[in-house]
Coordinates of C-alpha atoms in Angstrom, one line a residue:
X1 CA -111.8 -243.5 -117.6
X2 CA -114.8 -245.3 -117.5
X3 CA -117.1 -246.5 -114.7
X4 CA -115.5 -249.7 -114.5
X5 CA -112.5 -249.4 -114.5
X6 CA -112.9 -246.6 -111.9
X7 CA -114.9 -249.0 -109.5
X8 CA -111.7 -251.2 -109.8
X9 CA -109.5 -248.5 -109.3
X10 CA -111.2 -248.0 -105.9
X11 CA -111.8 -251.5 -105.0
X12 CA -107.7 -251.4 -105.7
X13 CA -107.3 -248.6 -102.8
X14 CA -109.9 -250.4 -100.5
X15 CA -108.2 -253.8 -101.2
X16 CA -104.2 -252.4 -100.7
X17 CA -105.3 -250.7 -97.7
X18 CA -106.5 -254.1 -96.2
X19 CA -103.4 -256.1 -97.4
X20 CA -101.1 -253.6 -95.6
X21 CA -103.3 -253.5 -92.4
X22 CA -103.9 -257.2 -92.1
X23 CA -102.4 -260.0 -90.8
X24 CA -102.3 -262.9 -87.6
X25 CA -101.5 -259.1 -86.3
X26 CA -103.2 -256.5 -87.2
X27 CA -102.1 -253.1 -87.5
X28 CA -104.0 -250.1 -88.1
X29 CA -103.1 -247.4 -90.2
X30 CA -102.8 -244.7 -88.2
X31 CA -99.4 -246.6 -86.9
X32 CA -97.8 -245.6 -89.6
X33 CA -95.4 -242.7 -88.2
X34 CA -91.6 -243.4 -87.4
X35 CA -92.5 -242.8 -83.8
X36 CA -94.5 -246.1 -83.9
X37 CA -92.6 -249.1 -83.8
X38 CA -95.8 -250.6 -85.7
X39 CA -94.5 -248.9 -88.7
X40 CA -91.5 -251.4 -89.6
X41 CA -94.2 -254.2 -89.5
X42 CA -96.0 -252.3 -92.4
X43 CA -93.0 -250.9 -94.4
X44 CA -90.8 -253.5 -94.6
X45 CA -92.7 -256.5 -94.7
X46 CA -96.5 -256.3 -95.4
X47 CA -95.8 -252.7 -98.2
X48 CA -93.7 -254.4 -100.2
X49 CA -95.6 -258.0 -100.3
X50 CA -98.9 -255.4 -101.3
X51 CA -96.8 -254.2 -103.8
X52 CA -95.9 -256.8 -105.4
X53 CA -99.4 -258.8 -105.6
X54 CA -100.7 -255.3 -107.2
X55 CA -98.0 -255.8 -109.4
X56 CA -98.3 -259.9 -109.9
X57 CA -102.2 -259.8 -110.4
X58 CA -102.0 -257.1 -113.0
X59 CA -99.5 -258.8 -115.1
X60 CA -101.4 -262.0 -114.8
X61 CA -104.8 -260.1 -115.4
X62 CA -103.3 -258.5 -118.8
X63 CA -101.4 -261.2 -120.1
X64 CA -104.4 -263.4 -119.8
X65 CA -106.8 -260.6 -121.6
X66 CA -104.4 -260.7 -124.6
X67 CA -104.0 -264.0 -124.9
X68 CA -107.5 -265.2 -125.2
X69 CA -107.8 -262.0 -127.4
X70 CA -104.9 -263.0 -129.6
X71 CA -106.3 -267.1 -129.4
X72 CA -109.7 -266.8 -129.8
X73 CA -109.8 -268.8 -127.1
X74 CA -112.0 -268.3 -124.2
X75 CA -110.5 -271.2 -122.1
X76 CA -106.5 -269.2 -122.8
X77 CA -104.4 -268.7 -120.0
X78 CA -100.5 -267.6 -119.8
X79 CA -99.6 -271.0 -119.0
X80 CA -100.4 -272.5 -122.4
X81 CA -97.5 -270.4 -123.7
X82 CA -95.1 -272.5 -121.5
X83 CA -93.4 -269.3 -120.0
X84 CA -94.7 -269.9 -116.9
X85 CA -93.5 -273.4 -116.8
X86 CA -90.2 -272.3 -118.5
X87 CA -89.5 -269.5 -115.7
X88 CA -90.0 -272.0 -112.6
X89 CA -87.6 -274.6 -114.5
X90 CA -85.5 -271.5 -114.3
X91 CA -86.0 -271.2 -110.6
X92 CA -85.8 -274.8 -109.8
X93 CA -82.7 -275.1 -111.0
X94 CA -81.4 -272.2 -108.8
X95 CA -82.6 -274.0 -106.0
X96 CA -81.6 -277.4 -107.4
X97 CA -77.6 -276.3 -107.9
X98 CA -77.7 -274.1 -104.7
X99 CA -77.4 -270.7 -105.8
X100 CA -80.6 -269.5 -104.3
X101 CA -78.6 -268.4 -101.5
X102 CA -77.9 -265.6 -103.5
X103 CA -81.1 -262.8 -103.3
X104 CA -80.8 -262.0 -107.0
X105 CA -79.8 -265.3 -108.6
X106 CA -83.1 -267.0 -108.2
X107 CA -85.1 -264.5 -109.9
X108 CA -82.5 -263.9 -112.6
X109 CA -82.6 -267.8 -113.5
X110 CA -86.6 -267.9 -113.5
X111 CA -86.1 -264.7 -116.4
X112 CA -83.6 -266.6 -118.5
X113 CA -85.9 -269.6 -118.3
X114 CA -88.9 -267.5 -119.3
X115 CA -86.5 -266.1 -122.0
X116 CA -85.0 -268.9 -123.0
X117 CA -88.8 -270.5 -123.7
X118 CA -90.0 -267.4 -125.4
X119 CA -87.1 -267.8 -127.9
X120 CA -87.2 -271.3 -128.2
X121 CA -91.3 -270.5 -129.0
X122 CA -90.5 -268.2 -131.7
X123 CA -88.2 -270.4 -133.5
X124 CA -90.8 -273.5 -133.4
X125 CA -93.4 -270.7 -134.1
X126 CA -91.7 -269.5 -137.0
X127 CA -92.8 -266.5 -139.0
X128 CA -96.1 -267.8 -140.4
X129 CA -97.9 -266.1 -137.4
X130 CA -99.9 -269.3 -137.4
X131 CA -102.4 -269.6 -134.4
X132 CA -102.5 -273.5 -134.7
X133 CA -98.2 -273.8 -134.8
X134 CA -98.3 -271.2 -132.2
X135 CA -100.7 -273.2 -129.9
X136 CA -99.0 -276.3 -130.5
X137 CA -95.5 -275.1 -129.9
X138 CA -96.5 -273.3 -126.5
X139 CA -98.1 -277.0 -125.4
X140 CA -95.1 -278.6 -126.2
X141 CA -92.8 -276.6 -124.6
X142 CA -95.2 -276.7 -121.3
X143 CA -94.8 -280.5 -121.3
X144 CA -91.2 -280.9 -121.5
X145 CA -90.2 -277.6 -119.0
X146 CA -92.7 -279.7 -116.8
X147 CA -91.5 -283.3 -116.9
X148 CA -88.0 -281.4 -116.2
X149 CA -89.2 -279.8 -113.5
X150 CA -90.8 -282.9 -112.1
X151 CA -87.2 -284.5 -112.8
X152 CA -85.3 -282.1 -110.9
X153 CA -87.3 -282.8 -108.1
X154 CA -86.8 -286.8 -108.2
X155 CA -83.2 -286.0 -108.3
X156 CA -82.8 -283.7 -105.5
X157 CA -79.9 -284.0 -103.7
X158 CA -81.3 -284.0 -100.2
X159 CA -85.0 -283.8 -99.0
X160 CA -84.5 -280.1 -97.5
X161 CA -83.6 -279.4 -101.4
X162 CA -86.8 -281.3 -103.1
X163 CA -88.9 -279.4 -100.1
X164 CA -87.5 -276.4 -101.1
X165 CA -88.5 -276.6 -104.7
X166 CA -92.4 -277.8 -103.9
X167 CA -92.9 -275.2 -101.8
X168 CA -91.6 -272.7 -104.1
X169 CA -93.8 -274.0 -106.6
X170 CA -96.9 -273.7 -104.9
X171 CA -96.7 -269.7 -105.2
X172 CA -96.5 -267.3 -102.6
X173 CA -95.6 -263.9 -101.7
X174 CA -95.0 -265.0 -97.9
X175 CA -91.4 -263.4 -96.5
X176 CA -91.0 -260.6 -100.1
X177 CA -88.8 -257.8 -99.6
X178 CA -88.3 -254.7 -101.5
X179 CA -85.5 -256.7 -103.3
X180 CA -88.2 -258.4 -104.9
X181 CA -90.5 -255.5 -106.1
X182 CA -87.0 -254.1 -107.4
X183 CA -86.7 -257.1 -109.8
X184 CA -90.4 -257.1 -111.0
X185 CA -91.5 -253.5 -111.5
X186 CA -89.1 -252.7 -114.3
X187 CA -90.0 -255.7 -116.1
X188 CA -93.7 -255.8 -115.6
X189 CA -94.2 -252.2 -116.7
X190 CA -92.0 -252.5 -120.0
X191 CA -93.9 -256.2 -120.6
X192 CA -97.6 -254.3 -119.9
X193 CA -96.5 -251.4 -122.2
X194 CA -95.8 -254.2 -124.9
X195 CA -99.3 -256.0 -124.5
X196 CA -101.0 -252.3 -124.3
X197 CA -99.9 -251.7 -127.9
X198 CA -101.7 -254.8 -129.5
X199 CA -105.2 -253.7 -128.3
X200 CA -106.1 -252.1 -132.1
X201 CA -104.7 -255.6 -133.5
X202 CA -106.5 -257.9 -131.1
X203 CA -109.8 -256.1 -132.1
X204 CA -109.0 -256.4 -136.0
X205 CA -108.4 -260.1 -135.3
X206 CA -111.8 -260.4 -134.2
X207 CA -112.9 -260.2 -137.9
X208 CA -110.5 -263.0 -138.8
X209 CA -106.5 -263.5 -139.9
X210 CA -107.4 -262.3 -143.5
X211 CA -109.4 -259.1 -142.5
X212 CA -107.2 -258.4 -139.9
X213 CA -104.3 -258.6 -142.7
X214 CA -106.3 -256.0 -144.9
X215 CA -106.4 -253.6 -142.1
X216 CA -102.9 -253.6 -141.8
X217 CA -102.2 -256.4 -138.9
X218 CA -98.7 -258.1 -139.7
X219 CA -99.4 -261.3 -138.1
X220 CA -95.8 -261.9 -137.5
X221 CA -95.2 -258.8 -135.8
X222 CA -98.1 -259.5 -133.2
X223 CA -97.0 -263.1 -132.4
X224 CA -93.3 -261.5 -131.5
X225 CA -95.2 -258.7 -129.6
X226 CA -97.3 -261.0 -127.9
X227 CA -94.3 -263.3 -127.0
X228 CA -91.9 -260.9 -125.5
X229 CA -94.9 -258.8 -123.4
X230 CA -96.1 -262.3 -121.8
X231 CA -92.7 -263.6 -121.3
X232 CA -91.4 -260.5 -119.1
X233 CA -94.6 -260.0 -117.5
X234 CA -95.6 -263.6 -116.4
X235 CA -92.0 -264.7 -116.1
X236 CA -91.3 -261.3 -113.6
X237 CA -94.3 -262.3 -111.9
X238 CA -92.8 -266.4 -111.5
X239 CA -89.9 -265.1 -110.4
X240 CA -90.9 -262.8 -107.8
X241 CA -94.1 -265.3 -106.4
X242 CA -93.3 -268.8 -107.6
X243 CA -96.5 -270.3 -109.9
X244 CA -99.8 -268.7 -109.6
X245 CA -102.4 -270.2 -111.8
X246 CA -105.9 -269.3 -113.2
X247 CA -105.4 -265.5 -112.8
X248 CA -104.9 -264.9 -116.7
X249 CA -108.1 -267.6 -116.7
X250 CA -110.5 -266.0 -114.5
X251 CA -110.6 -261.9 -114.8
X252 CA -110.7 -261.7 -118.2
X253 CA -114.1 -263.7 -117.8
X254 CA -115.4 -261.9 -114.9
X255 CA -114.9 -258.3 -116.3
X256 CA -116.0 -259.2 -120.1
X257 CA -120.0 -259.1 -119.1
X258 CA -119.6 -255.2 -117.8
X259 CA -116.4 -254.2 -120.5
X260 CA -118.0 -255.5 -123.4
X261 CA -116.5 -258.4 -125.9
X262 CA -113.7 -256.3 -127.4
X263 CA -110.7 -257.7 -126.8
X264 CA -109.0 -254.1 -126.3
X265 CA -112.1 -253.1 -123.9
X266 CA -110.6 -255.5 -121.3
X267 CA -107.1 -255.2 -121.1
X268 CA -107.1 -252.4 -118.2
X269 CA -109.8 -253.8 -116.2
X270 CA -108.2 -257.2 -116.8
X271 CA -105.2 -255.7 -115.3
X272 CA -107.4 -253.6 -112.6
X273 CA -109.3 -256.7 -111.7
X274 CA -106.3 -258.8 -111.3
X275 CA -104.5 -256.8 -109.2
X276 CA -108.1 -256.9 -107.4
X277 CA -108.2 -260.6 -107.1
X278 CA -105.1 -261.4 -106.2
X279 CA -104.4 -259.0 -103.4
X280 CA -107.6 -259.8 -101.8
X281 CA -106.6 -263.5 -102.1
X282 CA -103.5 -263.0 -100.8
X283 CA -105.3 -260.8 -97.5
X284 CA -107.4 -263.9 -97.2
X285 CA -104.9 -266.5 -96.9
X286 CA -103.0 -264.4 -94.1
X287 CA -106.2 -264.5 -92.2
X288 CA -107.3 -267.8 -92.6
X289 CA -108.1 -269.9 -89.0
X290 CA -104.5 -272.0 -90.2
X291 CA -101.7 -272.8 -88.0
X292 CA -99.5 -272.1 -91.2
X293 CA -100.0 -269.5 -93.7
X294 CA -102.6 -271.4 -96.9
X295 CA -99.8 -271.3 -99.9
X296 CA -101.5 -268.5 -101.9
X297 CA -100.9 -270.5 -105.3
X298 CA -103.1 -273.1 -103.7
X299 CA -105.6 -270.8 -102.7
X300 CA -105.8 -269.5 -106.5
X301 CA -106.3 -273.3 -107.3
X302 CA -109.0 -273.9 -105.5
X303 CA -110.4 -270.8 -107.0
X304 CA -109.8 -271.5 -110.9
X305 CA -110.4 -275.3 -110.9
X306 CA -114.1 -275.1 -110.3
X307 CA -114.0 -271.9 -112.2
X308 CA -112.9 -274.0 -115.1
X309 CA -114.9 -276.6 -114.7
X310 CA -118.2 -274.1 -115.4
X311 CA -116.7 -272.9 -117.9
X312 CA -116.4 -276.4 -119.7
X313 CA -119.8 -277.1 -119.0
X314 CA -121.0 -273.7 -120.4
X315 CA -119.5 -274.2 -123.4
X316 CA -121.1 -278.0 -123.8
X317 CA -124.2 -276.8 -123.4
X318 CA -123.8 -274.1 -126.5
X319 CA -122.1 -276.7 -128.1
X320 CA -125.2 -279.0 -127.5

């Protein structure tokens, strides 16, 4: 392992270890024994939500390191793809037609959107492995799950209902159970194994779609690779946290200077560093000075928009 990803790991630790401990309340570590009734505090409701933004940030890291790998594109984030968009039409609708009352149905209508849009991708995609059609079919897909979205929320039924699906929206991990981790382990693992195995092909795409071809890259193959690992792992992490932007944006950026510009050299400390970043966040916004807890998909807003911005500006200036 090298030294980087090592630091992460430990910033990891040091960063889970906060999450658990802090809070409006905090509790110290050494209440964690049965005797202490501390203890249910931590297990049952601040372990799991640690847990799962471990698990969230990671996905959201990785997905973003391969797809600006597999793009070219330094400005790439899972939510060009329109899985992200296509998972919380999946979830809206849940809450829309009620059956959010139901632990498991939510979730399991934010996968089959996610599925549903990495299918639909594939067919407009087509077998061509085209970057161009593949960028194209991903933004159009992102428009029309989002002018649904935006429709199901004119159409609400009640206010409680259209409140419901804004604040689901805005991404959190406030009030996440083990129920939740249940539905997004599985998933995220077998959708990280998936992106892992491009890392030789991302690399070989560096030298362009015709050398990569001579090296034995099936450019088809990839693009159904690339589709199925991003839509389990961003559409588990939807489901499980509601939309959380700029992740997949940011990491990638900030752990390219110290990994090195191989595509493959920043998958893990993508995933590391996202798992990083998004726990901290989410200790942050539980300690914020606020008389309600700052929506963490908000607080990740805030974060990538300015982030963004410099980015733009730093590539005018080359550009210049």
């Amino acid at each position: 392992m090298s030294r980087l990803n090592l630091l992460l790991l430990v910033g990891v630790v040091i960063v889970a270890a906060l999450s658990v401990a802090s809070g409006k309340v905090w509790v110290p570590l050494d209440a964690w024994t049965a005797a202490d009734p501390r203890s249910i505090i931590m297990v049952e409701l601040r372990l799991p939500r640690t847990v799962l933004a471990l698990l969230v940030g990671a996905a959201l890291g990785l997905s973003g390191a391969v797809m600006q790998g597999y793009l070219r594109n330094p400005l790439a984030d899972p939510g060009l793809f329109g899985v992200s968009s296509g998972a919380a039409l999946g979830a809206v609708l849940a809450l829309y037609f009620g059956y959010a009352a139901q632990l498991w149905l939510l979730p399991g209508f934010a996968l089959l959107g996610s599925a549903g849009t990495m299918a639909l991708l594939a067919v407009i995609a087509g077998r061509s492995g085209s970057l161009i059609l593949f960028t194209l079919a991903g933004m159009i897909l992102t428009s029309i799950t989002g002018s649904l979205t935006s429709l199901a929320i004119s159409l609400a039924p009640t206010p409680f209902v259209s409140s419901q699906i804004v604040t689901w929206l805005l991404g959190a991990l406030t009030d996440r159970s083990w129920d939740d981790v249940k539905v997004a382990l599985p998933l995220i693992v077998i959708g990280a194994a998936l992106l892992a195995t491009t890392a030789r092909a991302l690399d070989a795409l560096t030298l362009g779609e015709q050398a990569a071809r001579s090296m034995g890259v099936d450019p088809g193959r990839l693009q159904y690779v690339v589709i199925a690992g991003i839509a389990l792992t961003v559409g588990a992490s939807v489901a499980s946290a509601g939309v959380i932007g700029f992740v997949g944006l940011m990491v990638p950026h900030l752990v390219r200077p110290l990994a090195g510009n191989r595509p493959s050299a920043i998958l893990l400390p993508s995933a590391l560093g996202g798992a990083l970043l998004l726990t901290l966040a989410d200790s942050l916004v539980r300690l914020a000075p606020t008389v309600s807890e700052l929506r963490l998909g908000i607080a990740m807003s805030m974060l990538g928009g300015p982030f963004f911005m410099y980015l733009l500006f730093r590539m005018r200036r080359r550009l210049a």
